[in-house]
Tab-separated table of C-alpha atoms in Angstrom:
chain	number	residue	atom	x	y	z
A	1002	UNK	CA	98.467	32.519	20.425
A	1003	UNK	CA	101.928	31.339	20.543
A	1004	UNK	CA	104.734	31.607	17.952
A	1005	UNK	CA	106.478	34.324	16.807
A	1006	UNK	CA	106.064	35.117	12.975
A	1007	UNK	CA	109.995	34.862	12.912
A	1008	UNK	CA	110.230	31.326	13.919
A	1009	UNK	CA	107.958	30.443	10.853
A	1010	UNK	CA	109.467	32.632	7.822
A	1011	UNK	CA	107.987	30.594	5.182
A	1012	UNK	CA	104.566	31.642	6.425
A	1013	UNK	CA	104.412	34.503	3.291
A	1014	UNK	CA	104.751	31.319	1.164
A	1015	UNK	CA	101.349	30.268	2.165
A	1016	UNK	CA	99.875	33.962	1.359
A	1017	UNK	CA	102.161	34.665	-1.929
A	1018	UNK	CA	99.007	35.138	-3.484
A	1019	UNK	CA	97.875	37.864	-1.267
A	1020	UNK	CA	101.022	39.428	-1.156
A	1021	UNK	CA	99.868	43.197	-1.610
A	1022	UNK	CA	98.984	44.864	2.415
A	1023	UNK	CA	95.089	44.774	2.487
A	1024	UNK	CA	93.655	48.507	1.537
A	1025	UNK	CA	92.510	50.290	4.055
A	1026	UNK	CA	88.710	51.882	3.051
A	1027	UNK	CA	88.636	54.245	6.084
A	1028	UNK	CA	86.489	57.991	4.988
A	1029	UNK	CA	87.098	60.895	5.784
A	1030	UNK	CA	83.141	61.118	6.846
A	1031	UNK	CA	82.508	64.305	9.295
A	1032	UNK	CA	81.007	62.582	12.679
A	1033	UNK	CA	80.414	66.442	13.975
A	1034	UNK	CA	76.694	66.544	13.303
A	1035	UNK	CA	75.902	62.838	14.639
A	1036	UNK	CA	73.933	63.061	18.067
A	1037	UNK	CA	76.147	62.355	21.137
A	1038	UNK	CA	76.013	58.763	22.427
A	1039	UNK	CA	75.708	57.975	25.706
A	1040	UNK	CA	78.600	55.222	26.389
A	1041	UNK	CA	77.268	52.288	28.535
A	1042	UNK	CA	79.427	51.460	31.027
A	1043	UNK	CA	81.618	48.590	30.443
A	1044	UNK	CA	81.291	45.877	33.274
A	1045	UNK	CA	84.322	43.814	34.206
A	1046	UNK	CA	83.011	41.752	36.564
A	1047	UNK	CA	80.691	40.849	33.748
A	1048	UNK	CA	83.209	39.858	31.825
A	1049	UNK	CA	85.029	38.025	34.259
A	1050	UNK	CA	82.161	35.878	34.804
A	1051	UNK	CA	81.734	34.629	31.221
A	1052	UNK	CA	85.495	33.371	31.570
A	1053	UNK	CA	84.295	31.708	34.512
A	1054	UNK	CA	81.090	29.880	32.567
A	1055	UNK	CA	83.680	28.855	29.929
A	1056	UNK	CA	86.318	27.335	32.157
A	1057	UNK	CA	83.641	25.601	34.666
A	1058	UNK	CA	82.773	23.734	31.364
A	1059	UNK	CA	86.502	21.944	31.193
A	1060	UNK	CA	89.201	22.581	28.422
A	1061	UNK	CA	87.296	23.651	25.519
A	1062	UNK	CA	89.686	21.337	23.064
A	1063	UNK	CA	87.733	20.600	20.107
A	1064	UNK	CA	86.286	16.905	19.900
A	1065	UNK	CA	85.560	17.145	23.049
A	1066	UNK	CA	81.854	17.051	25.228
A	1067	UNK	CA	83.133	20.563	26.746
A	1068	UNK	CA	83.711	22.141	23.489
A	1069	UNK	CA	80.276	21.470	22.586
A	1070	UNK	CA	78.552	22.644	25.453
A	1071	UNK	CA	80.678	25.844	25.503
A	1072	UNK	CA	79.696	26.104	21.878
A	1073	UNK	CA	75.782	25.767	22.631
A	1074	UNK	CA	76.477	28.420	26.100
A	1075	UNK	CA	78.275	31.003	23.820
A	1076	UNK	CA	75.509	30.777	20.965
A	1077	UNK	CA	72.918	31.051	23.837
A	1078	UNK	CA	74.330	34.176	24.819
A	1079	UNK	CA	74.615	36.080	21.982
A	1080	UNK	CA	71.410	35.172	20.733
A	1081	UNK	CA	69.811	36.514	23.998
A	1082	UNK	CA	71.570	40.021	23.551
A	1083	UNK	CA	69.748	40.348	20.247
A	1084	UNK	CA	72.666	38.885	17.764
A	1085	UNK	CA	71.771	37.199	14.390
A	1086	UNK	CA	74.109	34.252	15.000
A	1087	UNK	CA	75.448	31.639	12.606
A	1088	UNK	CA	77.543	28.626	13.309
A	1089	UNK	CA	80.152	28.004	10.414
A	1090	UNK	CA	80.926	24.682	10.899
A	1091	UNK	CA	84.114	22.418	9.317
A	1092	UNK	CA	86.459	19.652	9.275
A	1093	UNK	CA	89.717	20.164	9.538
A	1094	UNK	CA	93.225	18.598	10.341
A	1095	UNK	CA	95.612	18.819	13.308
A	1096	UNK	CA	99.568	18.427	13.119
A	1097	UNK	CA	99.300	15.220	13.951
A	1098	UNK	CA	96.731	14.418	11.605
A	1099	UNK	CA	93.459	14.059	14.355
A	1100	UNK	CA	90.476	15.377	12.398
A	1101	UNK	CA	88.860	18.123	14.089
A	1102	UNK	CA	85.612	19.156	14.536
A	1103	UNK	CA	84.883	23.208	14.593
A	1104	UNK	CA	82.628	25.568	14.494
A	1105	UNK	CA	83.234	29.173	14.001
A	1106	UNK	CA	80.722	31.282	15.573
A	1107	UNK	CA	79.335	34.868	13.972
A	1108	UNK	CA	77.116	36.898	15.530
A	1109	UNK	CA	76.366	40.117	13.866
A	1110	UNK	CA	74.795	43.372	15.475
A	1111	UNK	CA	72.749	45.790	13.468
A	1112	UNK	CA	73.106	43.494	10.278
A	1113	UNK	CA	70.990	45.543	7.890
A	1114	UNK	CA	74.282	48.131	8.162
A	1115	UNK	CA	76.727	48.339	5.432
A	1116	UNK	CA	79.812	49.608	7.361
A	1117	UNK	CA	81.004	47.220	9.708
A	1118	UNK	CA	83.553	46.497	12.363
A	1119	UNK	CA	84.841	43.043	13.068
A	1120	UNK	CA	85.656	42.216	16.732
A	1121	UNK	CA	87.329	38.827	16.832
A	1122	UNK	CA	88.582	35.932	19.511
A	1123	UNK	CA	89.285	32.173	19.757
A	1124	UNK	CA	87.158	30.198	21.812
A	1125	UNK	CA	89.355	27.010	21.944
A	1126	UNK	CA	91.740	26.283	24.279
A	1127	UNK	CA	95.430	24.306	24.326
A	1128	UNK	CA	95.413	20.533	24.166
A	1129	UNK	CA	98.381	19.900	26.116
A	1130	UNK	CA	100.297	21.891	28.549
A	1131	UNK	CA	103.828	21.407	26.202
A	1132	UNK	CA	105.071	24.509	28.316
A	1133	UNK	CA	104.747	23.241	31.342
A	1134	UNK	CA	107.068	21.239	33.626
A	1135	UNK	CA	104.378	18.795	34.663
A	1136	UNK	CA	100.863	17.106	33.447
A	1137	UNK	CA	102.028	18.254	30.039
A	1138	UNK	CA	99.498	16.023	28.260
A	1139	UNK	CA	96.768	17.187	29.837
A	1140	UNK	CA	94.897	20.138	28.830
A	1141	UNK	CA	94.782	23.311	29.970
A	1142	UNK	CA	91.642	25.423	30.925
A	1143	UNK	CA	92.611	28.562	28.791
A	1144	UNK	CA	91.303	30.995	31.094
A	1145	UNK	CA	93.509	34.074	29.854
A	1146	UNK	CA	94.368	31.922	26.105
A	1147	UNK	CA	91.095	31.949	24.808
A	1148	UNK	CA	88.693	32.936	27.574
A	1149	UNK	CA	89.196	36.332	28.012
A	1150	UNK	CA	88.876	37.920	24.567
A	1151	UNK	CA	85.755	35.972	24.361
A	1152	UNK	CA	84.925	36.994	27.779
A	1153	UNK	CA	85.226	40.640	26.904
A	1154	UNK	CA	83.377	40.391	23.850
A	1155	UNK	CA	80.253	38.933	25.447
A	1156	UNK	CA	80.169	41.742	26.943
A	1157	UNK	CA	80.748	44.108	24.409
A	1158	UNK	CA	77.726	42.236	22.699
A	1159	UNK	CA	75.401	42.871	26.421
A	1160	UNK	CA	76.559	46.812	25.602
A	1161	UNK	CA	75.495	46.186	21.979
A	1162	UNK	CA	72.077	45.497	22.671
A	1163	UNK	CA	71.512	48.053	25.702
A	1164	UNK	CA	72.825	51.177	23.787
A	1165	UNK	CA	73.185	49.550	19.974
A	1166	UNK	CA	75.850	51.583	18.399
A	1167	UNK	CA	75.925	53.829	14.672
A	1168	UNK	CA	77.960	51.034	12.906
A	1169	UNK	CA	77.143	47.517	12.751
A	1170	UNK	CA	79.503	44.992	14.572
A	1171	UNK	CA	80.354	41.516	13.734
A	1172	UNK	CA	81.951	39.566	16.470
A	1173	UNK	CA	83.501	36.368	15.050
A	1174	UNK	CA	84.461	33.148	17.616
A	1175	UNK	CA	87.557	31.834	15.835
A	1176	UNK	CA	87.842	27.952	16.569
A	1177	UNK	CA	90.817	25.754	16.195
A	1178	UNK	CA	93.418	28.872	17.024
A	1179	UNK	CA	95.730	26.736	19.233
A	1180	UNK	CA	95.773	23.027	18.302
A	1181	UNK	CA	99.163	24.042	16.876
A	1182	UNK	CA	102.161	21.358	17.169
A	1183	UNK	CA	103.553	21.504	20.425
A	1184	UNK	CA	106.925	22.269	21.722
A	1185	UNK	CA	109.964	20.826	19.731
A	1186	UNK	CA	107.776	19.299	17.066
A	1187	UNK	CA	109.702	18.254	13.924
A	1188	UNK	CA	107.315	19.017	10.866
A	1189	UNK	CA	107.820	16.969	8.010
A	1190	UNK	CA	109.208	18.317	4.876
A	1191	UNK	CA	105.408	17.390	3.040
A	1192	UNK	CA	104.310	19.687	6.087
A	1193	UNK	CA	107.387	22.611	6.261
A	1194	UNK	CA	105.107	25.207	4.693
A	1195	UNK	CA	101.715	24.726	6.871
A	1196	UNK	CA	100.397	26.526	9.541
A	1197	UNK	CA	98.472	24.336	12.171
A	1198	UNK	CA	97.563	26.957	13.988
A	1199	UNK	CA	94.469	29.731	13.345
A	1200	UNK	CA	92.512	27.011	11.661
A	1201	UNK	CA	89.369	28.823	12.622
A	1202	UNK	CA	90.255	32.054	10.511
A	1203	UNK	CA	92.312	30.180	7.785
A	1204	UNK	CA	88.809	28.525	7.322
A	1205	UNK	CA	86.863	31.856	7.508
A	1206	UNK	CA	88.909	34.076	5.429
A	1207	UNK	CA	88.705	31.685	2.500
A	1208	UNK	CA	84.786	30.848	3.283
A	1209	UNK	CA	83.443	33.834	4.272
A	1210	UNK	CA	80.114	33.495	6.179
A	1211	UNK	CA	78.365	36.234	3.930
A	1212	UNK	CA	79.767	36.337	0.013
A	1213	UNK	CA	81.592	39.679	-0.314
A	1214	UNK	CA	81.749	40.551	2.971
A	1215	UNK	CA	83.800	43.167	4.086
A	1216	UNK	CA	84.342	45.157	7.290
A	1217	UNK	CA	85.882	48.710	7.737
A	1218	UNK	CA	88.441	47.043	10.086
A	1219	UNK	CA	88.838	44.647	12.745
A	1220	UNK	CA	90.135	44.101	16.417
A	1221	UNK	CA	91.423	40.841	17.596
A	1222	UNK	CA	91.623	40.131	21.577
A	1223	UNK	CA	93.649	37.516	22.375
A	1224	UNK	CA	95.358	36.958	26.135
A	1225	UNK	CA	93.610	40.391	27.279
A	1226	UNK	CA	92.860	39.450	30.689
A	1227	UNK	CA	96.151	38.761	33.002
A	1228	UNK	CA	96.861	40.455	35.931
A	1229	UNK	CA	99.725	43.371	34.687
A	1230	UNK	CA	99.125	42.523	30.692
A	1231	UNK	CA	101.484	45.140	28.845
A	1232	UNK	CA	99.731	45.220	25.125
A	1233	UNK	CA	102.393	46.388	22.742
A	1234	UNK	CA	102.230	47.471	19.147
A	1235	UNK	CA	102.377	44.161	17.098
A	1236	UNK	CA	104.539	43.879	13.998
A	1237	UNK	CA	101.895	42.341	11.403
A	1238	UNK	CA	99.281	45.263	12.624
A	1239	UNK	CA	101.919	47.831	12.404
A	1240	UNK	CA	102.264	46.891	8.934
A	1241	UNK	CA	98.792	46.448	7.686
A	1242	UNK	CA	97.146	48.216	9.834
A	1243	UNK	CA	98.529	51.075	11.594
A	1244	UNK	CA	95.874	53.803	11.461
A	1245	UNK	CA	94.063	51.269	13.558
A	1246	UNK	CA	96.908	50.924	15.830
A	1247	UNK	CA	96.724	54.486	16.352
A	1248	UNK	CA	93.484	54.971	16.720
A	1249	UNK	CA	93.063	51.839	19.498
A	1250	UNK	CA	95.660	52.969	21.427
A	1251	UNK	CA	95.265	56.351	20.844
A	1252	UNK	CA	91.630	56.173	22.319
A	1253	UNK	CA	93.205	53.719	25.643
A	1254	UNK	CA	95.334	56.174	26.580
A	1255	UNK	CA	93.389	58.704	26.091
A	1256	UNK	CA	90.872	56.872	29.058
A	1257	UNK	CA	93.581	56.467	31.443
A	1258	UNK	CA	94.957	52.639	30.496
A	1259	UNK	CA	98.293	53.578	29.382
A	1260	UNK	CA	100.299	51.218	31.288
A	1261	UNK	CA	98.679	48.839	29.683
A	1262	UNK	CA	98.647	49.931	25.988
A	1263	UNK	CA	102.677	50.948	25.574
A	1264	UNK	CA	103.666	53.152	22.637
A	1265	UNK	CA	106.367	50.307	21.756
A	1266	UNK	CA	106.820	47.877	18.955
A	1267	UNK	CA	106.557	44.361	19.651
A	1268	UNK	CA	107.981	41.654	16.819
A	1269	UNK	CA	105.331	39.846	14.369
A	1270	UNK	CA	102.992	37.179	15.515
A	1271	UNK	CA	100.909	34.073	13.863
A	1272	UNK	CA	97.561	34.982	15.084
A	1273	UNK	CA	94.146	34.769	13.654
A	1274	UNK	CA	94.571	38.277	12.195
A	1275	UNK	CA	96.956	37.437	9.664
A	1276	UNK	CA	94.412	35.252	7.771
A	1277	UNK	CA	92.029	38.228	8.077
A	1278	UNK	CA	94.519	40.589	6.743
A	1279	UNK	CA	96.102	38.955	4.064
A	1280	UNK	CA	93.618	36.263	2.625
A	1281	UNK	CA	89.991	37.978	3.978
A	1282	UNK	CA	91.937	41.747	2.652
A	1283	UNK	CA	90.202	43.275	5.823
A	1284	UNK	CA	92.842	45.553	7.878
A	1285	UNK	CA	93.082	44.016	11.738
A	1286	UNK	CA	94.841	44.548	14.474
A	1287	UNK	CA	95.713	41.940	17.437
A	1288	UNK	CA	95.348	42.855	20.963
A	1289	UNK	CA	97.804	40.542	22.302
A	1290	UNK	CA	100.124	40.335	25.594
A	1291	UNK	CA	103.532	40.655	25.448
A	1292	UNK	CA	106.174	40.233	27.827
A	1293	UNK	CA	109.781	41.994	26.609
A	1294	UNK	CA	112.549	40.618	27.142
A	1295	UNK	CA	111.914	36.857	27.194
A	1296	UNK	CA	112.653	34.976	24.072
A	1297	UNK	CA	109.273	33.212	24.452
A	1298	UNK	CA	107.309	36.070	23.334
A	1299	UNK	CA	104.470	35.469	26.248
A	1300	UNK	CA	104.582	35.213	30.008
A	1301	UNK	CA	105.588	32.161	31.555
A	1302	UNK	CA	101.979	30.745	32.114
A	1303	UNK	CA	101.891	30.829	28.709
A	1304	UNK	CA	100.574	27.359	27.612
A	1305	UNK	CA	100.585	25.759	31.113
A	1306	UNK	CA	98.337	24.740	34.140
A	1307	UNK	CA	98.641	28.551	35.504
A	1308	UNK	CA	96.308	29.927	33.132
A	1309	UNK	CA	93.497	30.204	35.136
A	1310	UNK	CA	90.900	32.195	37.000
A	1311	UNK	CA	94.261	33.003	39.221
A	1312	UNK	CA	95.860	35.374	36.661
A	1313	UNK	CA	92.517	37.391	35.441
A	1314	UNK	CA	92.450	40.954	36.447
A	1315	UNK	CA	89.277	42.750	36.302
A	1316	UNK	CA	91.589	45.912	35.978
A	1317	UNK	CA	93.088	44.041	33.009
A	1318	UNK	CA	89.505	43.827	31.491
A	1319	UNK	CA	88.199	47.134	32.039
A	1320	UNK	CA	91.207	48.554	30.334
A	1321	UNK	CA	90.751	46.159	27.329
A	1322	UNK	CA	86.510	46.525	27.210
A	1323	UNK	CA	86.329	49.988	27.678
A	1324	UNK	CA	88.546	51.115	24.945
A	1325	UNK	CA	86.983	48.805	22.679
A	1326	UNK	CA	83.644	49.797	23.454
A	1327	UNK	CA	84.946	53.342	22.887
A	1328	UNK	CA	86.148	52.913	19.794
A	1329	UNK	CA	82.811	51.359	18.122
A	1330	UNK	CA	80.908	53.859	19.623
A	1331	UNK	CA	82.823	56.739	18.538
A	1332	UNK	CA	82.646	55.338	14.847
């Protein structure tokens, strides 16, 4: 994701409605009499290899033949690690007006369970390369923007199935996240108060794939696989979900990935969690990469032709997977 919550200020217009920070339902159940779990080991060359699969398939830009075989591998795959999977699929429309075709896709662990987790990513990737000083109408392949949270959850699912854990886990495939206007777009004033981007979970949060549903909190990966990521504390989780915050990054540095979870603040973001905060009234948290400093918000391959396989770091993953995993199997 990719713009800063204080470039679009008129965002809490959209959620005036859902105004009040979502409640956060977590008990003060005892775990001291639950029988230890034996953690499987988190495999980063694993997940590596599923951003691989989805970048050999091209740009996964909705409307395109790419984005539906990377839709029909991802399904594949969580079905074979023992998901109930559904495919939530929608119309909706770009900046530009181009109707798009997406599917959100929920796969749910241990679905007979009544408290949940939510574990989140976007499986699209950026249209154009509007960052970039060349090809900037071509799209990008997303490998870090897209891939990797999805990467990381696959295989948080694989660990799912091997060792299933005391909670049940929903893992939810956001589509649409980043067909957001590019670069020095001029909205109109009929279109000053939308968002175009998090289409996926703007969709979700107001159609939820189960009526009622409702998850003890949720996790959202989202650039979680460059070389040197620094993850900071986001503003919008801060706010509506710190007990989360403290508990994730608690729990990181408490396995030895502190340089990469930093006890800092970083400023608000437009992600995919603020739907599921403010609209869905589930607490979440984004995962997201940071780079202090830069007025961008993000690195510099940050929506151009150098995200790819170049800038994953299975060190990067690890640190991201394994405190993940840890915290769902410690719940």
């Amino acid at each position: 994701m990719h713009v800063p919550l204080k470039l679009i200020l008129l965002l809490l217009v959209l959620l005036s409605a859902c105004s009040q920070e979502p409640e956060q339902t977590i008990d003060q159940e005892s775990t001291d009499s639950r029988p230890e779990i034996v953690m499987p080991e988190f495999n980063a060359d694993s997940a590596y290899h599923y951003i691989q699969q989805q970048v050999n398939f091209g740009p996964r830009v909705p409307n395109t033949e790419a984005h539906l075989a990377t839709a029909d591998f991802l399904v594949q795959k969580l079905e074979g690690y023992g998901a109930d999977v559904q495919i939530q699929s929608f119309d909706a429309s770009a900046f530009d007006g181009t109707s798009l075709a997406l599917q959100n896709i929920i796969a749910s662990i241990n679905p007979g369970m009544s408290k949940r987790i939510l574990l989140a990513a976007h499986w699209d990737s950026r249209p154009f390369a509007d960052k970039d000083t060349q090809q900037q109408q071509n799209p990008i392949d997303g490998a870090n923007d897209g891939g990797s949270g999805v990467g990381v959850l696959l295989e948080l699912a694989r660990l799912f199935q091997s060792q299933p854990p005391a909670v049940g886990v929903d893992i939810i495939l956001f589509d649409g996240e980043d067909y957001g206007e590019p670069e020095g777009y001029e909205k109109s004033k009929e279109s000053s108060n939308q968002v175009w981007w998090c289409l996926g979970s703007q969709y979700w949060a107001q159609n939820k794939h189960e009526k009622n549903y409702m998850a003890y909190y949720g996790i959202l990966l989202d650039m979680v696989g460059a070389e040197g990521a620094q993850f900071y504390r986001e503003g919008v989780s801060m706010r509506a979900a710190p007990s989360i915050v403290k508990k994730v990054w608690g729990k990181a540095h408490e396995l030895g990935h502190g340089r990469h979870f930093i006890y800092e603040n970083s400023p608000e973001i437009i992600d995919d969690h603020i739907y599921v905060n403010y609209n869905a009234k589930i607490p979440m948290i984004d995962i997201i990469e940071y780079a202090p400093g830069t007025e961008a918000y993000f690195p510099a391959y940050h929506h151009t032709h150098q995200d790819n396989m170049d800038i994953i770091s299975k060190e990067t993953l690890l640190a991201v997977g394994e405190t993940v995993a840890n915290v769902v199997y410690q719940e």
